[in-house]
């Protein structure tokens, strides 16, 4: 198994949104036509300054809401992306919201080689949609998904959010049944988190209680497994062969470029985060926070990211990458005894019954002990 050294993955952040969701703490601004072209010019410059020409296995265009760009803006965006070295094998994901994607835009994405669409559905519950400030027309959702498949973009992710105040398992069942009807290749699930400075935090909206949250997590697992989805990462499910290749690069602790306001990169042993100020970004005055990683940091990232995967961390690959045995770094036998991890063949994994509380296990991997 070869250890990858290239930066063969790129994330591009498009921060514009037509509406702001009540729970959102992502890096975003209201869509403003005057800002978009300036933003794209800065994006082009940033890529030109930093990108070294490596072949890209995956390109992920996320946001914000990339689908809120109009046709001209999308053409400009893809002219920039064309300069990244990629081909038809490259997984190119584009994030869409149903209130801004159209058939015409999907045609354009298809022309530019987008082969994976990620839709933020979140929920179909009308009360919750009102609460979170989103709009959704069920019939439109079906039409758009069918159209995407019809023109050949059949690799489709749907985001599901659950755990909203005053919702129960019955509400979740309805959302999952609807998603299953759409038959996507991939489903990403998120339990609501209430972040400071969001409308939900300001309005003192509460989370559901922990027991219900756990029941929802277990229900999602059971129902999606029954429907032939593989629960391949703590929060992600896919049909066989449709795991997100882009997100796998994060969990496998590989290098990647991140372009755009607030985007993060992992290049040459540095984790770099662009500032979230759109004003600085469009003035080409990008402030970047840099964290230089030593071997200890790298090992910690390898473990806390890799253990999120059902496949866990491969012990041989680990040795090849760090020139160290995992057993010499952590007290693995104690962790096995405590039923926190298992060894299966050449891999170390967190058993499924511990996934819901995985953070309490990952703490054990934050302390590295070696000579
Ligand atoms: S569409 Fe996405 S990025 Fe925009 S406000 Fe909603 S959650 Fe945030």
Short mmCIF file of C-alpha atoms and ligand atoms in Angstrom, two decimals:
data_model
loop_
_atom_site.label_atom_id
_atom_site.label_comp_id
_atom_site.label_asym_id
_atom_site.label_seq_id
_atom_site.Cartn_x
_atom_site.Cartn_y
_atom_site.Cartn_z
CA UNK A 1 0.00 0.00 0.00
CA UNK A 2 1.65 3.24 -1.15
CA UNK A 3 1.70 6.26 1.08
CA UNK A 4 0.30 9.22 -0.86
CA UNK A 5 2.35 12.41 -0.92
CA UNK A 6 0.71 14.49 -3.64
CA UNK A 7 -1.92 17.15 -3.11
CA UNK A 8 -4.41 15.37 -5.29
CA UNK A 9 -7.62 16.73 -3.84
CA UNK A 10 -9.12 20.22 -4.00
CA UNK A 11 -11.92 21.89 -2.08
CA UNK A 12 -13.35 25.14 -3.46
CA UNK A 13 -15.55 27.28 -1.23
CA UNK A 14 -18.40 29.34 -2.69
CA UNK A 15 -19.73 31.31 0.29
CA UNK A 16 -22.91 32.79 -1.19
CA UNK A 17 -26.40 31.88 0.05
CA UNK A 18 -29.79 33.31 -0.89
CA UNK A 19 -31.17 32.63 2.60
CA UNK A 20 -29.42 32.03 5.89
CA UNK A 21 -30.40 28.89 7.79
CA UNK A 22 -31.09 29.28 11.50
CA UNK A 23 -28.51 26.68 12.60
CA UNK A 24 -25.70 27.61 10.22
CA UNK A 25 -22.23 28.51 11.42
CA UNK A 26 -20.49 27.86 8.07
CA UNK A 27 -18.55 30.60 6.33
CA UNK A 28 -21.22 32.31 4.21
CA UNK A 29 -22.62 35.68 3.12
CA UNK A 30 -25.81 36.77 1.42
CA UNK A 31 -25.64 36.39 -2.36
CA UNK A 32 -24.74 39.73 -3.90
CA UNK A 33 -24.22 39.84 -7.64
CA UNK A 34 -21.69 42.66 -7.32
CA UNK A 35 -19.53 40.54 -5.04
CA UNK A 36 -19.61 37.28 -6.96
CA UNK A 37 -17.37 38.21 -9.90
CA UNK A 38 -14.86 39.92 -7.61
CA UNK A 39 -14.86 36.79 -5.47
CA UNK A 40 -14.28 34.55 -8.47
CA UNK A 41 -11.39 36.76 -9.62
CA UNK A 42 -9.75 36.41 -6.19
CA UNK A 43 -10.37 32.68 -6.27
CA UNK A 44 -8.65 32.47 -9.64
CA UNK A 45 -5.68 34.40 -8.28
CA UNK A 46 -5.42 32.26 -5.16
CA UNK A 47 -5.38 29.07 -7.22
CA UNK A 48 -2.79 30.54 -9.61
CA UNK A 49 -0.54 31.51 -6.66
CA UNK A 50 -0.72 28.23 -4.77
CA UNK A 51 -1.63 25.32 -7.03
CA UNK A 52 1.41 23.41 -8.32
CA UNK A 53 -0.22 21.53 -11.19
CA UNK A 54 -0.70 18.12 -9.55
CA UNK A 55 -3.33 15.79 -11.02
CA UNK A 56 -6.56 16.07 -9.01
CA UNK A 57 -8.37 12.86 -8.10
CA UNK A 58 -11.23 14.79 -6.54
CA UNK A 59 -12.56 18.34 -6.71
CA UNK A 60 -15.30 19.37 -4.31
CA UNK A 61 -17.23 22.62 -4.82
CA UNK A 62 -18.97 23.38 -1.54
CA UNK A 63 -20.41 26.30 0.32
CA UNK A 64 -22.35 28.31 1.11
CA UNK A 65 -24.59 27.41 -1.77
CA UNK A 66 -22.67 26.98 -5.05
CA UNK A 67 -25.97 26.41 -6.89
CA UNK A 68 -27.12 29.96 -6.14
CA UNK A 69 -24.63 31.30 -8.73
CA UNK A 70 -26.30 32.19 -12.03
CA UNK A 71 -25.34 30.64 -15.37
CA UNK A 72 -22.72 33.27 -16.25
CA UNK A 73 -21.14 33.02 -12.80
CA UNK A 74 -21.08 29.24 -13.00
CA UNK A 75 -19.36 29.43 -16.40
CA UNK A 76 -16.71 31.70 -14.91
CA UNK A 77 -16.27 29.33 -11.95
CA UNK A 78 -15.76 26.35 -14.24
CA UNK A 79 -13.31 28.25 -16.45
CA UNK A 80 -11.22 28.59 -13.29
CA UNK A 81 -11.66 24.93 -12.36
CA UNK A 82 -10.67 23.87 -15.89
CA UNK A 83 -7.14 25.01 -15.02
CA UNK A 84 -6.83 22.29 -12.39
CA UNK A 85 -5.24 19.20 -13.88
CA UNK A 86 -8.05 16.65 -13.95
CA UNK A 87 -9.86 14.25 -16.27
CA UNK A 88 -13.04 12.20 -16.51
CA UNK A 89 -11.87 9.91 -13.70
CA UNK A 90 -11.76 12.86 -11.32
CA UNK A 91 -14.67 12.87 -8.88
CA UNK A 92 -16.16 16.36 -9.19
CA UNK A 93 -18.81 17.10 -6.58
CA UNK A 94 -21.03 20.16 -6.66
CA UNK A 95 -23.23 21.15 -3.70
CA UNK A 96 -26.79 22.23 -4.50
CA UNK A 97 -29.82 23.47 -2.65
CA UNK A 98 -33.20 22.67 -4.10
CA UNK A 99 -34.35 26.29 -3.98
CA UNK A 100 -31.65 27.43 -6.39
CA UNK A 101 -30.78 24.51 -8.67
CA UNK A 102 -32.48 24.31 -12.07
CA UNK A 103 -32.40 21.90 -15.00
CA UNK A 104 -30.45 24.48 -17.01
CA UNK A 105 -27.78 24.66 -14.29
CA UNK A 106 -27.59 20.86 -14.08
CA UNK A 107 -27.04 20.72 -17.85
CA UNK A 108 -24.19 23.18 -17.47
CA UNK A 109 -22.62 21.22 -14.60
CA UNK A 110 -22.84 18.10 -16.71
CA UNK A 111 -21.12 19.84 -19.63
CA UNK A 112 -18.25 20.83 -17.34
CA UNK A 113 -17.77 17.28 -16.10
CA UNK A 114 -19.47 17.40 -12.69
CA UNK A 115 -20.19 13.76 -11.91
CA UNK A 116 -21.44 13.93 -8.34
CA UNK A 117 -24.18 16.16 -6.91
CA UNK A 118 -24.63 16.74 -3.20
CA UNK A 119 -28.07 18.05 -2.25
CA UNK A 120 -28.85 19.75 1.05
CA UNK A 121 -32.31 18.32 1.70
CA UNK A 122 -32.03 18.24 5.52
CA UNK A 123 -35.73 17.56 6.23
CA UNK A 124 -39.16 17.44 4.62
CA UNK A 125 -40.98 18.46 7.81
CA UNK A 126 -42.79 21.73 7.03
CA UNK A 127 -42.67 23.03 10.63
CA UNK A 128 -38.95 22.39 10.85
CA UNK A 129 -38.32 23.91 7.41
CA UNK A 130 -40.04 27.09 8.58
CA UNK A 131 -38.02 27.05 11.80
CA UNK A 132 -34.71 26.65 9.98
CA UNK A 133 -35.61 29.17 7.26
CA UNK A 134 -35.47 26.80 4.31
CA UNK A 135 -37.88 26.09 1.49
CA UNK A 136 -38.58 22.80 -0.20
CA UNK A 137 -41.13 21.64 -2.76
CA UNK A 138 -41.30 17.86 -2.61
CA UNK A 139 -42.37 17.51 -6.24
CA UNK A 140 -39.50 19.78 -7.36
CA UNK A 141 -37.04 17.65 -5.41
CA UNK A 142 -38.18 14.52 -7.23
CA UNK A 143 -38.05 16.24 -10.61
CA UNK A 144 -34.53 17.56 -10.08
CA UNK A 145 -33.19 14.23 -8.84
CA UNK A 146 -34.82 12.34 -11.72
CA UNK A 147 -33.52 14.86 -14.22
CA UNK A 148 -29.95 14.61 -12.87
CA UNK A 149 -30.07 10.84 -13.19
CA UNK A 150 -31.64 11.03 -16.64
CA UNK A 151 -28.81 13.14 -18.05
CA UNK A 152 -26.21 10.86 -16.50
CA UNK A 153 -25.28 12.34 -13.11
CA UNK A 154 -26.43 9.40 -11.05
CA UNK A 155 -23.91 9.68 -8.22
CA UNK A 156 -26.03 11.68 -5.79
CA UNK A 157 -25.65 12.52 -2.12
CA UNK A 158 -28.52 13.69 0.04
CA UNK A 159 -27.88 15.45 3.36
CA UNK A 160 -30.27 14.56 6.17
CA UNK A 161 -30.42 16.56 9.38
CA UNK A 162 -32.22 15.29 12.47
CA UNK A 163 -32.66 16.03 16.15
CA UNK A 164 -34.71 19.22 15.83
CA UNK A 165 -36.64 20.41 18.88
CA UNK A 166 -40.14 18.85 19.10
CA UNK A 167 -39.43 16.15 16.53
CA UNK A 168 -39.62 12.41 17.22
CA UNK A 169 -38.75 9.12 15.56
CA UNK A 170 -41.92 9.27 13.43
CA UNK A 171 -40.71 12.55 11.85
CA UNK A 172 -37.33 10.99 11.18
CA UNK A 173 -38.97 7.92 9.61
CA UNK A 174 -40.86 10.12 7.14
CA UNK A 175 -37.66 11.91 6.10
CA UNK A 176 -35.76 8.66 5.65
CA UNK A 177 -38.60 7.05 3.69
CA UNK A 178 -38.62 10.05 1.37
CA UNK A 179 -34.84 9.90 0.88
CA UNK A 180 -35.01 6.17 0.18
CA UNK A 181 -37.65 6.86 -2.45
CA UNK A 182 -35.11 9.14 -4.19
CA UNK A 183 -32.65 6.23 -4.14
CA UNK A 184 -29.40 8.26 -3.87
CA UNK A 185 -25.99 6.58 -3.94
CA UNK A 186 -24.89 8.35 -0.75
CA UNK A 187 -26.53 9.77 2.37
CA UNK A 188 -24.81 12.08 4.87
CA UNK A 189 -26.52 12.47 8.24
CA UNK A 190 -26.10 15.23 10.81
CA UNK A 191 -27.55 15.52 14.27
CA UNK A 192 -28.41 19.16 14.93
CA UNK A 193 -25.72 21.07 16.81
CA UNK A 194 -26.50 24.50 18.13
CA UNK A 195 -23.57 26.84 17.60
CA UNK A 196 -23.01 30.25 19.20
CA UNK A 197 -24.11 33.29 17.22
CA UNK A 198 -26.61 31.36 15.12
CA UNK A 199 -30.30 32.27 15.10
CA UNK A 200 -31.02 29.03 16.98
CA UNK A 201 -28.56 29.94 19.74
CA UNK A 202 -29.90 33.49 19.99
CA UNK A 203 -33.48 32.17 20.19
CA UNK A 204 -32.39 29.60 22.79
CA UNK A 205 -33.61 26.66 20.72
CA UNK A 206 -32.85 23.38 22.50
CA UNK A 207 -31.48 20.04 21.32
CA UNK A 208 -33.56 16.92 21.78
CA UNK A 209 -32.49 14.82 24.76
CA UNK A 210 -29.50 12.51 24.41
CA UNK A 211 -31.50 9.29 24.64
CA UNK A 212 -33.75 10.27 21.74
CA UNK A 213 -30.73 11.42 19.75
CA UNK A 214 -29.12 8.01 20.26
CA UNK A 215 -32.34 6.23 19.25
CA UNK A 216 -32.45 8.32 16.08
CA UNK A 217 -28.82 7.48 15.28
CA UNK A 218 -29.55 3.78 15.75
CA UNK A 219 -32.74 3.97 13.71
CA UNK A 220 -30.91 5.61 10.79
CA UNK A 221 -28.21 2.92 10.92
CA UNK A 222 -30.73 0.05 11.00
CA UNK A 223 -33.00 1.43 8.29
CA UNK A 224 -30.23 2.36 5.86
CA UNK A 225 -28.38 -0.92 6.36
CA UNK A 226 -31.65 -2.77 5.62
CA UNK A 227 -31.79 -0.80 2.39
CA UNK A 228 -28.29 -1.90 1.33
CA UNK A 229 -26.36 1.19 2.33
CA UNK A 230 -22.98 0.68 3.93
CA UNK A 231 -22.43 2.71 7.11
CA UNK A 232 -18.83 3.38 6.13
CA UNK A 233 -18.16 6.40 8.34
CA UNK A 234 -19.71 7.57 11.63
CA UNK A 235 -22.18 9.86 9.81
CA UNK A 236 -22.04 8.64 6.21
CA UNK A 237 -23.71 5.87 4.23
CA UNK A 238 -23.20 4.76 0.65
CA UNK A 239 -24.14 2.16 -1.87
CA UNK A 240 -21.23 -0.16 -2.67
CA UNK A 241 -18.48 1.73 -4.51
CA UNK A 242 -20.07 5.16 -3.98
CA UNK A 243 -18.21 6.34 -0.88
CA UNK A 244 -17.27 10.01 -1.16
CA UNK A 245 -13.74 9.81 -2.54
CA UNK A 246 -13.18 13.43 -1.59
CA UNK A 247 -14.21 13.04 2.04
CA UNK A 248 -12.21 9.82 2.30
CA UNK A 249 -9.10 11.93 1.68
CA UNK A 250 -9.86 13.87 4.88
CA UNK A 251 -10.52 10.75 6.96
CA UNK A 252 -7.40 9.08 5.57
CA UNK A 253 -5.40 12.16 6.55
CA UNK A 254 -4.20 12.85 3.01
CA UNK A 255 -3.10 16.23 1.66
CA UNK A 256 -5.53 18.59 -0.05
CA UNK A 257 -5.86 22.13 -1.28
CA UNK A 258 -8.63 24.37 0.02
CA UNK A 259 -9.37 27.52 -1.96
CA UNK A 260 -11.77 30.31 -1.09
CA UNK A 261 -12.78 32.29 1.95
CA UNK A 262 -12.57 30.24 5.17
CA UNK A 263 -11.24 27.19 3.30
CA UNK A 264 -8.65 24.85 4.87
CA UNK A 265 -5.71 23.10 3.24
CA UNK A 266 -3.31 20.41 4.35
CA UNK A 267 -0.11 20.89 2.39
CA UNK A 268 3.53 20.10 3.18
CA UNK A 269 2.84 19.19 6.81
CA UNK A 270 0.93 22.41 7.41
CA UNK A 271 -2.76 22.82 8.15
CA UNK A 272 -3.67 26.19 6.72
CA UNK A 273 -6.97 28.03 7.22
CA UNK A 274 -7.97 31.08 5.19
CA UNK A 275 -9.66 33.84 7.19
CA UNK A 276 -13.45 34.06 7.03
CA UNK A 277 -13.42 37.73 6.01
CA UNK A 278 -14.90 38.08 2.54
CA UNK A 279 -13.71 41.71 2.37
CA UNK A 280 -10.08 40.65 2.89
CA UNK A 281 -10.56 37.83 0.41
CA UNK A 282 -11.87 39.96 -2.44
CA UNK A 283 -9.13 42.52 -1.77
CA UNK A 284 -6.60 39.73 -2.27
CA UNK A 285 -5.43 40.24 1.26
CA UNK A 286 -6.01 36.71 2.44
CA UNK A 287 -4.97 36.11 6.01
CA UNK A 288 -3.96 32.52 6.58
CA UNK A 289 -3.55 30.75 9.90
CA UNK A 290 -0.85 28.12 9.69
CA UNK A 291 -0.25 25.17 12.01
CA UNK A 292 2.99 23.32 11.33
CA UNK A 293 2.55 19.66 12.22
CA UNK A 294 5.24 17.56 13.84
CA UNK A 295 5.12 13.77 13.73
CA UNK A 296 3.10 13.61 16.97
CA UNK A 297 0.41 15.90 15.53
CA UNK A 298 0.32 13.87 12.33
CA UNK A 299 -0.13 10.60 14.21
CA UNK A 300 -2.94 12.10 16.31
CA UNK A 301 -4.76 13.30 13.16
CA UNK A 302 -4.22 9.91 11.50
CA UNK A 303 -5.91 8.15 14.40
CA UNK A 304 -8.78 10.50 15.24
CA UNK A 305 -9.76 10.83 11.59
CA UNK A 306 -9.13 7.22 10.54
CA UNK A 307 -11.02 5.67 13.43
CA UNK A 308 -14.18 7.38 12.17
CA UNK A 309 -14.15 4.90 9.31
CA UNK A 310 -15.68 1.45 9.45
CA UNK A 311 -12.45 0.18 7.87
CA UNK A 312 -10.42 1.82 10.66
CA UNK A 313 -6.66 2.37 10.38
CA UNK A 314 -4.47 -0.14 8.58
CA UNK A 315 -1.50 -1.10 10.78
CA UNK A 316 0.87 -1.80 7.86
CA UNK A 317 0.00 1.47 6.17
CA UNK A 318 0.55 3.27 9.47
CA UNK A 319 4.00 1.70 9.84
CA UNK A 320 4.94 2.61 6.28
CA UNK A 321 3.76 6.19 6.72
CA UNK A 322 5.30 6.91 10.14
CA UNK A 323 8.05 4.33 10.38
CA UNK A 324 6.64 3.30 13.75
CA UNK A 325 4.49 0.48 15.13
CA UNK A 326 1.15 1.62 16.49
CA UNK A 327 1.66 -0.75 19.45
CA UNK A 328 4.82 1.20 20.43
CA UNK A 329 2.86 4.45 20.56
CA UNK A 330 -0.41 3.56 22.26
CA UNK A 331 -1.37 0.95 24.86
CA UNK A 332 -3.47 -0.92 22.32
CA UNK A 333 -3.88 -4.02 24.52
CA UNK A 334 -5.45 -1.91 27.26
CA UNK A 335 -7.77 -0.26 24.73
CA UNK A 336 -8.83 -3.73 23.51
CA UNK A 337 -9.34 -4.92 27.08
CA UNK A 338 -11.54 -1.89 27.75
CA UNK A 339 -13.55 -2.80 24.63
CA UNK A 340 -12.75 0.56 23.04
CA UNK A 341 -11.10 -0.81 19.90
CA UNK A 342 -10.82 -4.12 18.11
CA UNK A 343 -8.11 -5.54 15.88
CA UNK A 344 -9.44 -7.24 12.78
CA UNK A 345 -6.77 -8.63 10.48
CA UNK A 346 -4.37 -5.77 9.91
CA UNK A 347 -6.63 -2.98 11.05
CA UNK A 348 -7.60 -1.26 14.25
CA UNK A 349 -11.24 -0.16 14.50
CA UNK A 350 -13.78 1.22 16.91
CA UNK A 351 -16.60 -1.37 17.24
CA UNK A 352 -19.96 -0.20 15.96
CA UNK A 353 -21.64 -0.24 19.39
CA UNK A 354 -19.16 2.48 20.43
CA UNK A 355 -19.61 4.76 17.44
CA UNK A 356 -22.24 6.95 19.06
CA UNK A 357 -19.83 7.80 21.87
CA UNK A 358 -16.66 7.71 19.76
CA UNK A 359 -15.36 11.05 21.06
CA UNK A 360 -14.81 9.52 24.49
CA UNK A 361 -12.60 6.90 22.82
CA UNK A 362 -10.70 9.29 20.55
CA UNK A 363 -9.53 11.15 23.67
CA UNK A 364 -7.27 8.14 24.34
CA UNK A 365 -5.50 8.84 21.05
CA UNK A 366 -4.68 12.46 21.85
CA UNK A 367 -1.72 11.47 24.02
CA UNK A 368 1.16 10.01 22.02
CA UNK A 369 3.90 8.16 23.82
CA UNK A 370 7.05 7.16 21.94
CA UNK A 371 10.80 7.75 22.00
S1 LIG B 1 -27.47 27.00 2.71
FE1 LIG B 1 -25.83 25.96 3.81
S2 LIG B 1 -24.22 27.49 4.03
FE2 LIG B 1 -26.08 28.60 3.41
S3 LIG B 1 -26.95 29.26 5.33
FE3 LIG B 1 -27.91 27.30 4.86
S4 LIG B 1 -26.63 25.74 5.89
FE4 LIG B 1 -25.50 27.67 5.81
#
